[in-house]
Amino acid sequence: MMKDNYRIASYCHIKNNEISLNGALIFKGEGPFKTFIKMAYQHFAVDYPKFFKMDNLSKLAFMAGDVLLKHEKVSPEQEENIAIVFSNRASSLDTDRKHQESIQDVTAYYPSPAVFVYTLPNICIGEISIKYKLYSENSFFIFDAFNPDYLFEYSSSILDSGKAEKVLCGWVDFDEENYEAFIYLVSREGSFIHSTEEIKRLY
Amino acid sequence: MNNTYLSHNNIVSSFGFDSQAAVVNIKNEVSGLQLVDNPKMLPEPFYSSLIPAEKTRSVFETLNPQQEYTRLEQILLVSLERVIKKSQLELNDRVGLIISTTKGNIDVLSEDSPFHKNRAYLGELGKIVQSFFGFKTEPIVVSNACVSGILAVAIAKRFISQGRFDHVFIASGDLVTPFILSGFHSFQALSPTLCRPYCKTRSGINIGEVAASALVTRSDANLAEEAVKILGDASCNDANHISGPSRTGEGLYRAVRSALSEAGLVSEEIDYISAHGTATSFNDEMEAIAFDRLGMQKTPLNSLKGYFGHTLGASGLMEAIIGMHSLHQNTLFTSKGFQELGVSKPINVITETTPRELKTFLKTASGFGGCNAAVIFQKLQK
Amino acid sequence: MGDIKQELKSKIIEQLNLEDVTVDEIADNDPLFGDGLGLDSIDALELIVMLDKDYGIKLSDPKEGKKIFESIETMANYITANKTK
């Protein structure tokens, strides 16, 4: 079967208190994640109060998505068909543990709806979709480790079938203060080849 | 264009250990939901359909397990084993494995669980299923809220269409746990009565548990007699709110449109809709709005939540399996719990088990995060 | 009464993560939902939990909340009249 050749338009990393875009460092913060991500929010003038209601995983994914989509000049006013395909190792465990704590003690049993709603990994896809008005394909996968192979095939399938024009794809993981985001935009145009090898190299 | 089929299948439920047990009871309009009064699960009584743990253990023992397995693993393994056996497939590198779950072994986070907390990692669950049967390919775990089960079918089809696999086994399941119950309770979404999807008197969700497994394959050899062709699939976001369903049904509307377009069908050609119907006020209303916009007001529709409650990560697959049996038996199954239309747009809720020549059906689901999924199936020509 | 209003304002800011809002910026009669503080349906559920946890008030019907959570003023009145702890 002949397949279209897709490209990677840009990519974004967030880890070790640093945010980089297409390999170049664009922000360096400090402190625990909560402090760091707030510094990033202020630095990039995100101006989106809902951000502070998000759990750690959503903050991480949202920040990476926001940096990348802004760079790609995606705007909520001009609708684009961009699928979101994310993956990670820890699912929503960081928030799951918080919810579990709130119900563990029967004498202090106060589960919080604002915590519970984030006990699903795909909520972070919803957060990006809401901000950018993306009414598009969504999938969240859990892998033992970053799996460029499956992500490559799955993104290609979404583009081949015409279900989306572009795919925002990658890895967003948050587990006990360890966090890492690597996301990239697969498109028809861009500086990088969309292949398993190239995704591995950029990662 | 290659065909992809949904074929051999199994449902482990409160009714028993195969799809047939579930189908027969649904056909007879028998619900698996019962009042459960167990403060260890939830401080107040709730309606649920639970898979009996003791019986599961004894059925599971026949598979000769060599170590301890969690209750979720047991039901998944029991369910999947039966599908693998029926398929007669060799598990080589052309065979994929998808696990669909929202919370997996979340109960191990509880302090009274005998299992290590690492068992809560969904990748661990994938590996356990993979190594139990000896799958050669790395498992793909899908965790996309309440659309996971039906999205897994779409994902299987997509990997097959890319030439990655010839066959994909899907195992889906979630347990009824204090974790889940407390969360839905905090959302004031649990119904104090049996759930009544689309009904005027509906008052929320019942949470239940099933494990459902199925084979998605591109080969037409040794298909199950109830097998269906997968014609089109899509998943779309509402881009509206992380927990509140869209007021316009936008995501669901777009998902169905996209699936119809891939299937090459128009909405009038759908004979039956197996909808989501959780029986919350907002979800059911949102679905009615979407189906109305799609021009599907007259298409017979049911929600199966009145039989098992909302079975989370398994619901979409389990309901697709029931749908294929519905087609095979040319029978529309009652939307249990429904009495009087309680949504603002007309929809055609099935009120009694009805014989009807059926060729195609649409399965939809919607969930937290604003996600919606739709898959269209067609009966095979004999 | 004045105390409970101040207390509610800081609690709401903290529990609902209203990062850019200060106690002084919330007037007693400002609407909490819609155009006012912009709270949403999850926040409403969270306020119901707060009533239970901090004041021993159980709301079984979420529709009741609509009136109670209109403003700081209405919340304070309701809590003063109904609190059990």
Short mmCIF file of C-alpha atoms in Angstrom, two decimals, chain A residues 35-146:
data_model
loop_
_atom_site.label_atom_id
_atom_site.label_comp_id
_atom_site.label_asym_id
_atom_site.label_seq_id
_atom_site.Cartn_x
_atom_site.Cartn_y
_atom_site.Cartn_z
CA THR A 35 6.38 26.20 41.31
CA PHE A 36 8.07 25.48 38.01
CA ILE A 37 4.87 25.14 36.02
CA LYS A 38 3.45 28.34 37.53
CA MET A 39 6.63 30.18 36.54
CA ALA A 40 6.20 28.83 33.02
CA TYR A 41 2.54 29.91 33.00
CA GLN A 42 3.58 33.44 33.93
CA HIS A 43 6.56 33.50 31.58
CA PHE A 44 4.46 32.56 28.57
CA ALA A 45 1.55 34.78 29.69
CA VAL A 46 -0.88 31.92 29.24
CA ASP A 47 -3.75 33.82 30.88
CA TYR A 48 -6.12 30.88 31.32
CA PRO A 49 -7.42 30.77 34.94
CA LYS A 50 -8.73 27.21 34.50
CA PHE A 51 -5.09 26.15 34.39
CA PHE A 52 -4.89 26.32 38.18
CA LYS A 53 -7.77 23.89 38.57
CA MET A 54 -5.97 21.22 36.58
CA ASP A 55 -4.10 18.31 38.10
CA ASN A 56 -0.37 17.90 37.54
CA LEU A 57 -0.70 15.68 34.47
CA SER A 58 -3.10 18.10 32.80
CA LYS A 59 -0.89 21.10 33.65
CA LEU A 60 2.08 19.33 32.11
CA ALA A 61 0.26 18.26 28.94
CA PHE A 62 -1.56 21.56 28.61
CA MET A 63 1.64 23.60 28.91
CA ALA A 64 3.43 21.47 26.30
CA GLY A 65 0.42 21.63 23.99
CA ASP A 66 0.03 25.37 24.47
CA VAL A 67 3.67 26.12 23.68
CA LEU A 68 3.60 23.96 20.58
CA LEU A 69 0.20 24.99 19.21
CA LYS A 70 0.95 28.69 19.75
CA HIS A 71 4.20 28.27 17.87
CA GLU A 72 2.26 26.58 15.08
CA LYS A 73 -0.15 29.54 15.07
CA VAL A 74 -3.13 27.34 15.86
CA SER A 75 -5.95 29.49 17.16
CA PRO A 76 -9.34 28.68 18.66
CA GLU A 77 -10.94 31.14 16.24
CA GLN A 78 -9.87 29.20 13.20
CA GLU A 79 -11.00 25.62 13.53
CA GLU A 80 -8.49 22.95 12.59
CA ASN A 81 -8.88 19.19 12.52
CA ILE A 82 -5.98 18.21 14.79
CA ALA A 83 -6.23 14.80 16.46
CA ILE A 84 -4.63 14.29 19.87
CA VAL A 85 -2.90 11.00 20.63
CA PHE A 86 -1.12 10.89 23.97
CA SER A 87 0.48 8.12 25.94
CA ASN A 88 2.26 7.58 29.23
CA ARG A 89 3.29 5.04 31.83
CA ALA A 90 1.59 6.19 35.03
CA SER A 91 -1.87 6.95 33.62
CA SER A 92 -3.48 9.32 36.15
CA LEU A 93 -1.93 7.57 39.19
CA ASP A 94 -0.64 10.83 40.68
CA THR A 95 -4.23 12.01 41.11
CA ASP A 96 -5.59 8.49 41.73
CA ARG A 97 -3.46 8.36 44.90
CA LYS A 98 -4.96 11.65 46.10
CA HIS A 99 -8.50 10.39 45.55
CA GLN A 100 -7.67 7.12 47.32
CA GLU A 101 -6.33 9.08 50.33
CA SER A 102 -9.61 10.96 50.59
CA ILE A 103 -11.61 7.75 50.98
CA GLN A 104 -9.11 5.58 52.87
CA ASP A 105 -10.18 6.82 56.30
CA VAL A 106 -13.89 6.18 56.92
CA THR A 107 -13.99 8.84 59.63
CA ALA A 108 -12.70 11.46 57.19
CA TYR A 109 -14.43 10.32 54.03
CA TYR A 110 -14.67 13.36 51.77
CA PRO A 111 -13.99 12.43 48.16
CA SER A 112 -13.55 15.55 46.08
CA PRO A 113 -15.27 15.81 42.68
CA ALA A 114 -12.57 18.23 41.52
CA VAL A 115 -9.95 15.55 42.23
CA PHE A 116 -11.98 12.58 40.98
CA VAL A 117 -12.59 14.10 37.56
CA TYR A 118 -8.83 14.02 36.94
CA THR A 119 -8.51 10.31 37.75
CA LEU A 120 -8.57 9.60 34.02
CA PRO A 121 -5.50 10.21 31.84
CA ASN A 122 -7.46 11.48 28.84
CA ILE A 123 -8.76 14.53 30.74
CA CYS A 124 -5.58 16.36 29.72
CA ILE A 125 -6.56 15.83 26.07
CA GLY A 126 -9.91 17.40 26.91
CA GLU A 127 -8.21 20.42 28.47
CA ILE A 128 -6.20 21.14 25.32
CA SER A 129 -9.26 20.48 23.13
CA ILE A 130 -11.33 22.96 25.15
CA LYS A 131 -8.78 25.76 24.94
CA TYR A 132 -8.10 25.29 21.22
CA LYS A 133 -11.61 24.22 20.18
CA LEU A 134 -10.40 20.93 18.75
CA TYR A 135 -13.43 18.75 18.01
CA SER A 136 -11.12 16.00 16.84
CA GLU A 137 -9.99 12.42 17.27
CA ASN A 138 -8.73 11.50 20.79
CA SER A 139 -6.87 8.50 22.10
CA PHE A 140 -4.88 7.87 25.25
CA PHE A 141 -2.55 4.85 25.47
CA ILE A 142 -0.60 3.43 28.36
CA PHE A 143 2.77 1.87 27.55
CA ASP A 144 5.54 0.59 29.78
CA ALA A 145 7.89 3.07 28.13
CA PHE A 146 7.75 5.59 25.30
#
